[in-house]
PDB file of C-alpha atoms and ligand atoms in Angstrom:
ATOM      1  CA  UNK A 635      98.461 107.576 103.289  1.00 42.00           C
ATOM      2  CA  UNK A 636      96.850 105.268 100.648  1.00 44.00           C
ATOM      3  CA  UNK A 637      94.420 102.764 101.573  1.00 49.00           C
ATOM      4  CA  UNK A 638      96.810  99.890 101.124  1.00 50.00           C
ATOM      5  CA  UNK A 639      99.137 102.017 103.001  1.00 52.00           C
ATOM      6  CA  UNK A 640      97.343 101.068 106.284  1.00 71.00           C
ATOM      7  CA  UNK A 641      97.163  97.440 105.818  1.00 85.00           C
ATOM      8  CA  UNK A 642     100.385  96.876 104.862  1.00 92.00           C
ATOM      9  CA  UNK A 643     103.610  95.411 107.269  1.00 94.00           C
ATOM     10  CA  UNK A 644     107.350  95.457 107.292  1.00 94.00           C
ATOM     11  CA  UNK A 645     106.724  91.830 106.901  1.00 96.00           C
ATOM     12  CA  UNK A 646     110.708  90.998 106.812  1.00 95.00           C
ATOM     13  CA  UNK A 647     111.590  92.953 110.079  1.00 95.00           C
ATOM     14  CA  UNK A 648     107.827  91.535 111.443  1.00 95.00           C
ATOM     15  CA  UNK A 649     108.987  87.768 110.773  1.00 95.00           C
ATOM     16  CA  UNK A 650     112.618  88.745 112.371  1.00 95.00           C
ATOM     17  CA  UNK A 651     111.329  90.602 115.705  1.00 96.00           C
ATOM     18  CA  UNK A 652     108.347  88.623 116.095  1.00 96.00           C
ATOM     19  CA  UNK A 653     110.052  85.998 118.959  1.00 97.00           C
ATOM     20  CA  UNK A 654     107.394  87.766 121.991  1.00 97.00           C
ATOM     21  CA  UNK A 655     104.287  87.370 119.575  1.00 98.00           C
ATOM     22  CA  UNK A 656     105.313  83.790 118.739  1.00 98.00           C
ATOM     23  CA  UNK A 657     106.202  82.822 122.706  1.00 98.00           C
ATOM     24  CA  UNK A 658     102.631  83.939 123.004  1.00 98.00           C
ATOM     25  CA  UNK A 659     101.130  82.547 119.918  1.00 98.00           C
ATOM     26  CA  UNK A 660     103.113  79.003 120.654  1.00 98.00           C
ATOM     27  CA  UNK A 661     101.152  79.013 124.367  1.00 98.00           C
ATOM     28  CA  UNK A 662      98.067  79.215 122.877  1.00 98.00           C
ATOM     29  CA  UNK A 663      98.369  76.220 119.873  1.00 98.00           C
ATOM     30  CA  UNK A 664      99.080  74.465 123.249  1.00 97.00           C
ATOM     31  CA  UNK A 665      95.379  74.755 124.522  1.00 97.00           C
ATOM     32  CA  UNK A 666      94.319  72.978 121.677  1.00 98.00           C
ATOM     33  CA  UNK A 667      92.819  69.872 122.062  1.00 96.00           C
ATOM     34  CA  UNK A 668      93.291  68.322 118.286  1.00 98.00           C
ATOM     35  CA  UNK A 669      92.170  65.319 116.461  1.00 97.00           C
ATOM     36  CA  UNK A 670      94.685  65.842 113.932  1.00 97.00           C
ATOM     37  CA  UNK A 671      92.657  66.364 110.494  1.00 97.00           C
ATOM     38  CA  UNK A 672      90.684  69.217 111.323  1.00 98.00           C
ATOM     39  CA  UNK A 673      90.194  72.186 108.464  1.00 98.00           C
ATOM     40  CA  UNK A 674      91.324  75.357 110.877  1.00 98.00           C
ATOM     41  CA  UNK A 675      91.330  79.041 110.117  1.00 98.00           C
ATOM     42  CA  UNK A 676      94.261  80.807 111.254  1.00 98.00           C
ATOM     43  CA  UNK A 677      92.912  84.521 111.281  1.00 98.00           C
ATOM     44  CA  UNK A 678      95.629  87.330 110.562  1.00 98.00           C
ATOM     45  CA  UNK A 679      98.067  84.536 110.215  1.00 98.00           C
ATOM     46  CA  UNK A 680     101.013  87.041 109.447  1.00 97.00           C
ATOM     47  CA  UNK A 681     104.122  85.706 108.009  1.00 97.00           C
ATOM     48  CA  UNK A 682     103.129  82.104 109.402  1.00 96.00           C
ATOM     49  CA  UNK A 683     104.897  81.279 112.025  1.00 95.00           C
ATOM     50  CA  UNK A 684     102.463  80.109 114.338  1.00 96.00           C
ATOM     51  CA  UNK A 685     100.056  78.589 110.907  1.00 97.00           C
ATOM     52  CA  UNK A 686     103.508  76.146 110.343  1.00 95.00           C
ATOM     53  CA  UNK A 687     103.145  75.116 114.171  1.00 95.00           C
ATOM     54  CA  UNK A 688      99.403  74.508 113.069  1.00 96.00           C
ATOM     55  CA  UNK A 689     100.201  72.017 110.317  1.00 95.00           C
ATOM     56  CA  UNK A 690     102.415  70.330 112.307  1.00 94.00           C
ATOM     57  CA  UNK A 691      99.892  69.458 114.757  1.00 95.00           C
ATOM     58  CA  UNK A 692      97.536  68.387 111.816  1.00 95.00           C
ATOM     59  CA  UNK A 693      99.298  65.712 109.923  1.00 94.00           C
ATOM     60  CA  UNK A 694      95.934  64.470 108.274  1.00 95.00           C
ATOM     61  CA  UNK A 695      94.567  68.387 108.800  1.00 96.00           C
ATOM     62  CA  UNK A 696      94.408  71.822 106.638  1.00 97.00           C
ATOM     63  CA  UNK A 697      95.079  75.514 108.000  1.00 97.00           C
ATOM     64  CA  UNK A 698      93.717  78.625 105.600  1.00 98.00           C
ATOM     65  CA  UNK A 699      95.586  81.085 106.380  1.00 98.00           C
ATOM     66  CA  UNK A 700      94.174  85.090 105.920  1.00 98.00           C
ATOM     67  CA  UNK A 701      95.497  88.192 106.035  1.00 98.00           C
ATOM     68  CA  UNK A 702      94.910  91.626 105.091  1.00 97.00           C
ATOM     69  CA  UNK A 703      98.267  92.519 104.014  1.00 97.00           C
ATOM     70  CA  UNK A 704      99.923  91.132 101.048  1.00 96.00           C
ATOM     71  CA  UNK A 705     103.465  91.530 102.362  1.00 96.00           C
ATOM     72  CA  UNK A 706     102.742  89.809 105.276  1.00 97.00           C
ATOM     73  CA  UNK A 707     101.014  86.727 102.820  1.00 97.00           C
ATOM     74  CA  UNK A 708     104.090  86.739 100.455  1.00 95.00           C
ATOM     75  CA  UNK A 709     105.967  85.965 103.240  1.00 95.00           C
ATOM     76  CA  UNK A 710     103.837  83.554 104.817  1.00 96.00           C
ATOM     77  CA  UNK A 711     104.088  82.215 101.516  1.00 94.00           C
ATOM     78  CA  UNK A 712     107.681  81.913 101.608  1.00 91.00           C
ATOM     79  CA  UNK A 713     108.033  80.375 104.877  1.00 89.00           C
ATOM     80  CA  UNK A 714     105.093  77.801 104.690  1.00 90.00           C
ATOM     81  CA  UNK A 715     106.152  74.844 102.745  1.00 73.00           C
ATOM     82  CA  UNK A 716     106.188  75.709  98.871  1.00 65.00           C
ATOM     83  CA  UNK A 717     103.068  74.201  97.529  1.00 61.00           C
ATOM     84  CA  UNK A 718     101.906  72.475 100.444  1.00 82.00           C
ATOM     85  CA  UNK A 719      98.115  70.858  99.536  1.00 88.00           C
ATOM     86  CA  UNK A 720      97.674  71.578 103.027  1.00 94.00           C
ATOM     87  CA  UNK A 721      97.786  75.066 103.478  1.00 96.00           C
ATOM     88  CA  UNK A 722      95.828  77.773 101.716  1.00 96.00           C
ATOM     89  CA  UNK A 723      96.976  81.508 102.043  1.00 96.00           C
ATOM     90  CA  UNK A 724      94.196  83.971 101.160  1.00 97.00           C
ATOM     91  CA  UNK A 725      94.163  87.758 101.223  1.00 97.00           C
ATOM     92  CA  UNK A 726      91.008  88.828 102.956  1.00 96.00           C
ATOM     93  CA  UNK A 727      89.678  91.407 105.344  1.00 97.00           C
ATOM     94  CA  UNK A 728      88.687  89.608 108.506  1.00 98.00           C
ATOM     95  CA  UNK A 729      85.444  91.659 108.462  1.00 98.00           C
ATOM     96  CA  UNK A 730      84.513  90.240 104.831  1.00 98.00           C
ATOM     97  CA  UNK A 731      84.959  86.757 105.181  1.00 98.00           C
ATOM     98  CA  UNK A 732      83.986  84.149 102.059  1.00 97.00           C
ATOM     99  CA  UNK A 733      83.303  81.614 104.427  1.00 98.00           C
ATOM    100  CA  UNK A 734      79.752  80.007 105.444  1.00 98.00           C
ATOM    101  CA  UNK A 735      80.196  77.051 107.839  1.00 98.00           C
ATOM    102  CA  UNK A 736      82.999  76.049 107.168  1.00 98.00           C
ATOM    103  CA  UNK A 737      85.955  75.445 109.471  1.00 98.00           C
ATOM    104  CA  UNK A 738      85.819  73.311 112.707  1.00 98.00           C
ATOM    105  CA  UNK A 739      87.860  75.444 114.859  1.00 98.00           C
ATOM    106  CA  UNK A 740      89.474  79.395 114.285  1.00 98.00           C
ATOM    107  CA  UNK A 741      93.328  79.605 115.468  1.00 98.00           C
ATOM    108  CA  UNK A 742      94.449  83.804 115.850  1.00 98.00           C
ATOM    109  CA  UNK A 743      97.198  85.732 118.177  1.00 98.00           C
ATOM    110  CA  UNK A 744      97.813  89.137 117.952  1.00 98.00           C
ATOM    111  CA  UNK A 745      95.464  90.110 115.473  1.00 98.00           C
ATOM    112  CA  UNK A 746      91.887  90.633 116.798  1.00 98.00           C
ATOM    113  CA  UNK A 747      92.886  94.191 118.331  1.00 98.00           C
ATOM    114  CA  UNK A 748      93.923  95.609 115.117  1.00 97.00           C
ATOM    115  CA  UNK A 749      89.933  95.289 113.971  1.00 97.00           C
ATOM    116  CA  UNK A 750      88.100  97.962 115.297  1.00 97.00           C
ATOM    117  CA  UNK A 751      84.343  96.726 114.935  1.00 98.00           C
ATOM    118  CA  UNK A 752      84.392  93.411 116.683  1.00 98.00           C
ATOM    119  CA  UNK A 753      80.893  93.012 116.885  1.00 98.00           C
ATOM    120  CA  UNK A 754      81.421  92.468 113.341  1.00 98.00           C
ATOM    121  CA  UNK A 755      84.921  90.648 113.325  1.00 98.00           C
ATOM    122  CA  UNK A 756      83.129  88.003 116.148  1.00 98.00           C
ATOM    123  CA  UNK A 757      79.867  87.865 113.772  1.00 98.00           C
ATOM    124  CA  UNK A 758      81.720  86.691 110.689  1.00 98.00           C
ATOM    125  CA  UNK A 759      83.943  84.242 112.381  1.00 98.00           C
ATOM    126  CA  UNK A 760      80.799  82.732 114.239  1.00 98.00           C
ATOM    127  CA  UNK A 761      79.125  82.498 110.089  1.00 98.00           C
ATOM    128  CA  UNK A 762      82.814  80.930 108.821  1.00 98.00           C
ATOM    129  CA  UNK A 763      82.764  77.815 111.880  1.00 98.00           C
ATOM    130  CA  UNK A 764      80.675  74.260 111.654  1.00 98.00           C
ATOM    131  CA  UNK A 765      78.283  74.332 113.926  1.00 98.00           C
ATOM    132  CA  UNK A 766      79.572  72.960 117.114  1.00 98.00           C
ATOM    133  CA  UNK A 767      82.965  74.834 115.950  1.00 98.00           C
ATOM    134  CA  UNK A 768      85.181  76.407 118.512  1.00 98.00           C
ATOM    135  CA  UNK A 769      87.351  79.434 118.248  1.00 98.00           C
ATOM    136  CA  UNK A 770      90.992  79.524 120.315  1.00 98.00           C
ATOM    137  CA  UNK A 771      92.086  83.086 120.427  1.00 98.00           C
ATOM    138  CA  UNK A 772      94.411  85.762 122.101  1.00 98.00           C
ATOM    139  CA  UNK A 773      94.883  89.339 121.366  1.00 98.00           C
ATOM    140  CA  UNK A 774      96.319  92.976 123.038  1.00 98.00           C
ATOM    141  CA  UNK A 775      93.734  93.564 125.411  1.00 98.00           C
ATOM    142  CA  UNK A 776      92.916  95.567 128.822  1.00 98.00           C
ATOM    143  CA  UNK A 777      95.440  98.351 130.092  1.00 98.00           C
ATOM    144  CA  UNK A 778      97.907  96.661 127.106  1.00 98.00           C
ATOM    145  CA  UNK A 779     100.747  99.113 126.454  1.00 98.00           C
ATOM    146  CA  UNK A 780      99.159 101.743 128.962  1.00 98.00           C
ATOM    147  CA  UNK A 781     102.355 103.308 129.543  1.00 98.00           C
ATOM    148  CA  UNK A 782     103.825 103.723 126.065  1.00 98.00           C
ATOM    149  CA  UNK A 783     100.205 104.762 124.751  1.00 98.00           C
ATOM    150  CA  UNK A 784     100.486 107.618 126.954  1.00 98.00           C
ATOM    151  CA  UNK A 785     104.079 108.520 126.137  1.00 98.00           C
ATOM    152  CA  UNK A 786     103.215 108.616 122.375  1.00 98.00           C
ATOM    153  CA  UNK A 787      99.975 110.473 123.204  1.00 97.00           C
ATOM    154  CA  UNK A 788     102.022 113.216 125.102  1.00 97.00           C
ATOM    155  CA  UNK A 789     103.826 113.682 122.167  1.00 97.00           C
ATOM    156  CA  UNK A 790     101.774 113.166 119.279  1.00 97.00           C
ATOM    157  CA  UNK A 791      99.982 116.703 121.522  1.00 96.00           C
ATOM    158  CA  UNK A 792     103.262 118.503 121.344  1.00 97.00           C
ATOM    159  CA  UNK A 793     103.559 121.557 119.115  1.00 96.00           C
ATOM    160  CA  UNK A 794     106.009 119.744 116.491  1.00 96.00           C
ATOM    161  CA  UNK A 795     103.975 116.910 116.165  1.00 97.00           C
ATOM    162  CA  UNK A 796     100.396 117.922 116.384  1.00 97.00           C
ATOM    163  CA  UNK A 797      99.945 119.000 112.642  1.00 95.00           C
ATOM    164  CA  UNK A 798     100.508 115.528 111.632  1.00 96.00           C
ATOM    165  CA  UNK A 799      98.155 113.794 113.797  1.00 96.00           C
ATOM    166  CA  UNK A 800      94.863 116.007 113.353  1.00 94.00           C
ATOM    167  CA  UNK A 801      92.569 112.905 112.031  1.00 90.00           C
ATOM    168  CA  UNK A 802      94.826 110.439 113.912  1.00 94.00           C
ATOM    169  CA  UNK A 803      92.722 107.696 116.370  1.00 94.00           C
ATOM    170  CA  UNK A 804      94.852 104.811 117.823  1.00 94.00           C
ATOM    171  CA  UNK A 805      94.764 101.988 115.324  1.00 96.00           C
ATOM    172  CA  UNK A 806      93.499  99.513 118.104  1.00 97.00           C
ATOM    173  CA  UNK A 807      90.511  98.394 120.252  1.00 98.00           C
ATOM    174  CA  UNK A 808      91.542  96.647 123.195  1.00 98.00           C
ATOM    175  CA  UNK A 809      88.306  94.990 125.012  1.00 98.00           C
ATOM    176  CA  UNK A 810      89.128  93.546 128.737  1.00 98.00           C
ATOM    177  CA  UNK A 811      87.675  90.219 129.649  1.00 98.00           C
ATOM    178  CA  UNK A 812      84.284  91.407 130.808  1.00 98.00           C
ATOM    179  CA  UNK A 813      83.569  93.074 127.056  1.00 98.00           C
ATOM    180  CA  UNK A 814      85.255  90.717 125.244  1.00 98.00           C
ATOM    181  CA  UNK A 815      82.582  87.663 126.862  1.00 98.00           C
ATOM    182  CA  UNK A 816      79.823  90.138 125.878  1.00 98.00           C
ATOM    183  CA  UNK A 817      81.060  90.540 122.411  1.00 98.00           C
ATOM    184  CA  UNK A 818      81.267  86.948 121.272  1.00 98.00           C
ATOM    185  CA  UNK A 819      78.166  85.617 123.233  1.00 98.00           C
ATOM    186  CA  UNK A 820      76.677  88.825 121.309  1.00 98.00           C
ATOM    187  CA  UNK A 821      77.725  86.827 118.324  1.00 98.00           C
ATOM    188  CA  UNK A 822      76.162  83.924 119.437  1.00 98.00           C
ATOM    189  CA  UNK A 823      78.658  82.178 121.193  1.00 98.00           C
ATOM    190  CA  UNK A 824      78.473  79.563 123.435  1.00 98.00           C
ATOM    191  CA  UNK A 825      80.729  78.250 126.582  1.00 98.00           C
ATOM    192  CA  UNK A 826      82.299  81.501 126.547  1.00 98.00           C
ATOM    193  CA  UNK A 827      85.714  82.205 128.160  1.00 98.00           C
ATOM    194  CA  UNK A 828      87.629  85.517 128.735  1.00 98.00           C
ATOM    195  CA  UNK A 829      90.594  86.626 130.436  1.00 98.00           C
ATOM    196  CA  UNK A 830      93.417  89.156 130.361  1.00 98.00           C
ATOM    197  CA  UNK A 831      96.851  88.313 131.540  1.00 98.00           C
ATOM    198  CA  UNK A 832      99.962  90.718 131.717  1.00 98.00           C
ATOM    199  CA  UNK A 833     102.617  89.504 128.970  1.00 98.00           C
ATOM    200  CA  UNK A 834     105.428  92.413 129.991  1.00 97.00           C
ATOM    201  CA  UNK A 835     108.224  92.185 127.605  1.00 98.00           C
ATOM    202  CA  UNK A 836     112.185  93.262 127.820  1.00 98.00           C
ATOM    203  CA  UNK A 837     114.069  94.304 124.723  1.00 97.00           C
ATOM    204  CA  UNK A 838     118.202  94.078 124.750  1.00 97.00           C
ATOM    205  CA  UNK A 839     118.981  97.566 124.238  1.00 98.00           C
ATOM    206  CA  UNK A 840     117.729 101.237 123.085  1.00 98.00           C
ATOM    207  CA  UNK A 841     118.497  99.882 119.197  1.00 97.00           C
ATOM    208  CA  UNK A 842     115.833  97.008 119.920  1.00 97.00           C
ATOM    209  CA  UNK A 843     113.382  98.922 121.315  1.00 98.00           C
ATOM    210  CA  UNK A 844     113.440 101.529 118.946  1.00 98.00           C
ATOM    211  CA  UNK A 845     113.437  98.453 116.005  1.00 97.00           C
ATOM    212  CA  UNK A 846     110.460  97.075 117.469  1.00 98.00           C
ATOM    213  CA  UNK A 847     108.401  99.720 118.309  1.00 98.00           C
ATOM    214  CA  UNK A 848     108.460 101.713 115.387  1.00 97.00           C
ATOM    215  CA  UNK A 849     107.811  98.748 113.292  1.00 96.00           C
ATOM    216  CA  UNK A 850     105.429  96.606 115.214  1.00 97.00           C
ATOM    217  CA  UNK A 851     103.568  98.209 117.583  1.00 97.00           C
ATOM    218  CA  UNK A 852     104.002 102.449 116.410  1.00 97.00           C
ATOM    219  CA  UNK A 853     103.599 101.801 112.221  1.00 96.00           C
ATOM    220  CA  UNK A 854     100.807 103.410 112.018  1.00 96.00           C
ATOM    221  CA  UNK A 855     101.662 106.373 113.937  1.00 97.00           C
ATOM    222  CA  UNK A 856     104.904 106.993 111.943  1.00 97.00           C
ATOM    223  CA  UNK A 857     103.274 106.958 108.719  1.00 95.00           C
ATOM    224  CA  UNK A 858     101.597 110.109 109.213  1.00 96.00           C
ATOM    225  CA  UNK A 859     104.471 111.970 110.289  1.00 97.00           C
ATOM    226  CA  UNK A 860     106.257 113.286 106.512  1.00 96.00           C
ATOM    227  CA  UNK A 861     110.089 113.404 106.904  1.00 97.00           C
ATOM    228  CA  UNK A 862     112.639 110.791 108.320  1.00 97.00           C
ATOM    229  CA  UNK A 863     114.673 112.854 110.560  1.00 97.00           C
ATOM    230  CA  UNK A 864     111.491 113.618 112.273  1.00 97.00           C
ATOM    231  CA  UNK A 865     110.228 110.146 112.952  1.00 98.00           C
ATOM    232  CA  UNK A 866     113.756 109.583 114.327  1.00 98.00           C
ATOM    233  CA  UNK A 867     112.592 112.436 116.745  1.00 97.00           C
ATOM    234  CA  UNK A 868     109.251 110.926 117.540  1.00 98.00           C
ATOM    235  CA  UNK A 869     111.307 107.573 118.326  1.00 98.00           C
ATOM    236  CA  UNK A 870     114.096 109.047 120.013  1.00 98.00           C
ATOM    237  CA  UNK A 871     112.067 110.758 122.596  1.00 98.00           C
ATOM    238  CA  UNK A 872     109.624 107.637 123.367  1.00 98.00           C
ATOM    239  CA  UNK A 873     113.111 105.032 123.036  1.00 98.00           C
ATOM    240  CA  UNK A 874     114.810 108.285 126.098  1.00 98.00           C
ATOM    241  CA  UNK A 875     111.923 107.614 128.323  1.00 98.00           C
ATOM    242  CA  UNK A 876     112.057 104.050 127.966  1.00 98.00           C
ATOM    243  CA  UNK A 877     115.927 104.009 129.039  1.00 98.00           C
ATOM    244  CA  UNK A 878     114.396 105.480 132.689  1.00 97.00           C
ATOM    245  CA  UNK A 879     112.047 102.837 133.366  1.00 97.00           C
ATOM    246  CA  UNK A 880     112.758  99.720 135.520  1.00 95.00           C
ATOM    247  CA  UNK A 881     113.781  97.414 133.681  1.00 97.00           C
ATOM    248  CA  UNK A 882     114.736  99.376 131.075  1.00 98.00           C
ATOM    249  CA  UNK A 883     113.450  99.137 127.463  1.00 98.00           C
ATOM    250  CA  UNK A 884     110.175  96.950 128.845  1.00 98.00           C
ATOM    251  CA  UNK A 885     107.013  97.268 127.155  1.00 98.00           C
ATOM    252  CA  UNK A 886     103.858  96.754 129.174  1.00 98.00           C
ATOM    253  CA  UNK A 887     102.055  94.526 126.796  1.00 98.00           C
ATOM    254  CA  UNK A 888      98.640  92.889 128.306  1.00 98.00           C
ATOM    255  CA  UNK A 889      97.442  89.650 126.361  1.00 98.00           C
ATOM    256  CA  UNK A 890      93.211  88.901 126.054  1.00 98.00           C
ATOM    257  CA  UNK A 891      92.435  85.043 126.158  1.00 98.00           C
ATOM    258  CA  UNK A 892      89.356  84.117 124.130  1.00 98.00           C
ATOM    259  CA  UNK A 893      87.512  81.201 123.564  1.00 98.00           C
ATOM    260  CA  UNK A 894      83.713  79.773 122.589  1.00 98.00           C
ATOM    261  CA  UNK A 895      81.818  77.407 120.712  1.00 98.00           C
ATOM    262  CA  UNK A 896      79.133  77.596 117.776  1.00 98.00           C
ATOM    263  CA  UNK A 897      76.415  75.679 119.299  1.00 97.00           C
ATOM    264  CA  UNK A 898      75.350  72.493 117.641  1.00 95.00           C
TER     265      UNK A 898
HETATM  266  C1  LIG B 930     100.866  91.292 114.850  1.00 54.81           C
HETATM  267  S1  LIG B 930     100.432  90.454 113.381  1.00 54.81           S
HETATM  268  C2  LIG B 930     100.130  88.795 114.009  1.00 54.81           C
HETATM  269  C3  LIG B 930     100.480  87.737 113.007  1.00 54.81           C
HETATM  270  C4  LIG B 930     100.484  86.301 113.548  1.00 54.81           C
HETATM  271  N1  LIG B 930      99.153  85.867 113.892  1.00 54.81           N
HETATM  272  C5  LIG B 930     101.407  86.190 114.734  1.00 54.81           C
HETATM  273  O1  LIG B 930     100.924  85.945 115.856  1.00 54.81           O
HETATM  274  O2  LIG B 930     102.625  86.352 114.546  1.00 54.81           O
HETATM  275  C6  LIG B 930      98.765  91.017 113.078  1.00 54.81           C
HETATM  276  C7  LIG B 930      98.253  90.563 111.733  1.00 54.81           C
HETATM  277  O3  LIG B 930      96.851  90.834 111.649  1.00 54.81           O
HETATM  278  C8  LIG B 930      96.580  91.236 110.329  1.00 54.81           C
HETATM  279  N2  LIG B 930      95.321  91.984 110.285  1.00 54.81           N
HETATM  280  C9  LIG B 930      95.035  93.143 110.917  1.00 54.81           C
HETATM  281  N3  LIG B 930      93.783  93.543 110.620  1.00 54.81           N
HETATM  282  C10 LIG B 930      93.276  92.597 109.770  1.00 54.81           C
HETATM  283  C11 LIG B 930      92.027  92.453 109.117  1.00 54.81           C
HETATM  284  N4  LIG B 930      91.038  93.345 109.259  1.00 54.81           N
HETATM  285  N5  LIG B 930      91.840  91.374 108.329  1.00 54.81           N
HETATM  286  C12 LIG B 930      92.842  90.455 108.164  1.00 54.81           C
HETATM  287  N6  LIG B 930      94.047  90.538 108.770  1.00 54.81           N
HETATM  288  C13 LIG B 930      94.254  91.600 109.569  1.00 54.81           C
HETATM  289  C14 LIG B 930      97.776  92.095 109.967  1.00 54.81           C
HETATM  290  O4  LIG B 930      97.894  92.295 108.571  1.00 54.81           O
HETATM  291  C15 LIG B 930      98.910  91.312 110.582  1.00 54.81           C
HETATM  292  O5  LIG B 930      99.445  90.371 109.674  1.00 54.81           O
END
């Protein structure tokens, strides 16, 4: 796979199928405390969703928006407000950040576990706040998707699939609560606050499932196996298992609550 090729999104199907990460996303906005004309950072803002809830709750306030995939900013792009002097959409790695002191408050859901140096990730967003800045933040964390990691494990060891998964390491790092506080106070990070909370979510039917988790949560997995038919296979067998579980077609997702301030 290229380089691109792992920072890169279905961003249509994302923006479609997204409803669990926005139910999430939309509970966090609502710990906000705003004045209403701050400049935020909405970090891995995706296809925007959650960044056009942001501007809402700004009317005299500005959101940048960043993102490491470009599909995912063209269609942020597309659903924010066409030219809106109030929103800026940047491509960016959250680990390279142009920002020094900046922004008086980071916004991000379900992004922080796809970085896998967060030492690093918490570093650069502490550098790219105001000083007495505060960051609002959930991602996967704890035992999230325990159950389906282990299914796709089990099978990414079988003898059909194993060729394709030689160099393969999960695409995520999911801290629990205790790590997480370490990480950002590590960072420099003051009135720190942690917590993981179970977020278990039900899809409709074996078609949904099988949508959803081959193109939001098992991407990266798929892309290394070669021909179609056999990441039908690899979903077929995972989207079988998932039909025995009670409720069916649930997905054991875990969410990590994080939030600090930049001292003054
Ligand atoms: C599951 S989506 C979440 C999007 C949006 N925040 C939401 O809640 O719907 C995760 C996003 O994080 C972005 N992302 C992952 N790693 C990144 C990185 N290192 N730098 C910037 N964005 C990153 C992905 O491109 C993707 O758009």
């Amino acid at each position: 796979m290229t380089e691109k090729g792992h920072r890169e999104w279905n961003s249509a199907v994302y923006h479609r199928l997204s409803a669990p990460q926005v139910s999430w996303g939309k509970k966090v906005l609502s710990r906000l405390k705003l004045r209403g004309d701050e400049l935020l950072l909405d970090a891995g803002c995706g296809t925007g969703r959650l960044t056009a809830d942001l501007l809402e709750a700004l009317p005299q306030g500005r959101v940048v928006g960043v993102d490491l995939s470009q599909n995912m900013l063209a269609s942020a792009c597309d659903h924010l407000t066409k030219n809106s002097p109030r929103v800026k959409l940047i491509a960016c790695d959250l680990l390279h950040l142009p920002f020094q002191r900046v922004f008086d408050g980071i916004v991000s859901t379900a992004a922080f576990h796809w970085v896998m140096d967060h030492d690093r990730l918490f570093a650069e967003l502490h550098r790219a706040l105001l000083l007495g800045g505060w960051i609002e933040a959930q991602c996967g964390g704890g035992p999230n998707l325990r159950r389906l990691r282990d299914r796709a494990d089990a099978l990414v060891a079988t003898p059909k699939f194993a060729l394709f998964f030689r160099n393969f390491r999960e695409p995520w790092l999911f801290q629990d609560a205790e790590s997480a506080a370490g990480t950002l106070r590590r960072a420099g990070f003051s009135d720190v606050q942690t917590s993981v909370e179970p977020a278990p979510t039900i899809l409709a039917n074996a078609e949904e499932y099988s949508e959803f988790v081959r193109n939001i949560i098992l991407m990266r997995h798929l892309a290394n196996i070669p021909r179609e038919e056999d990441r039908a296979g690899f979903m077929a067998a995972l989207t079988a298992q998932a039909a025995e579980d009670a409720p069916p077609f649930s997905l054991d997702y875990w969410r990590l609550n994080l939030r600090g301030k930049v001292p003054l």
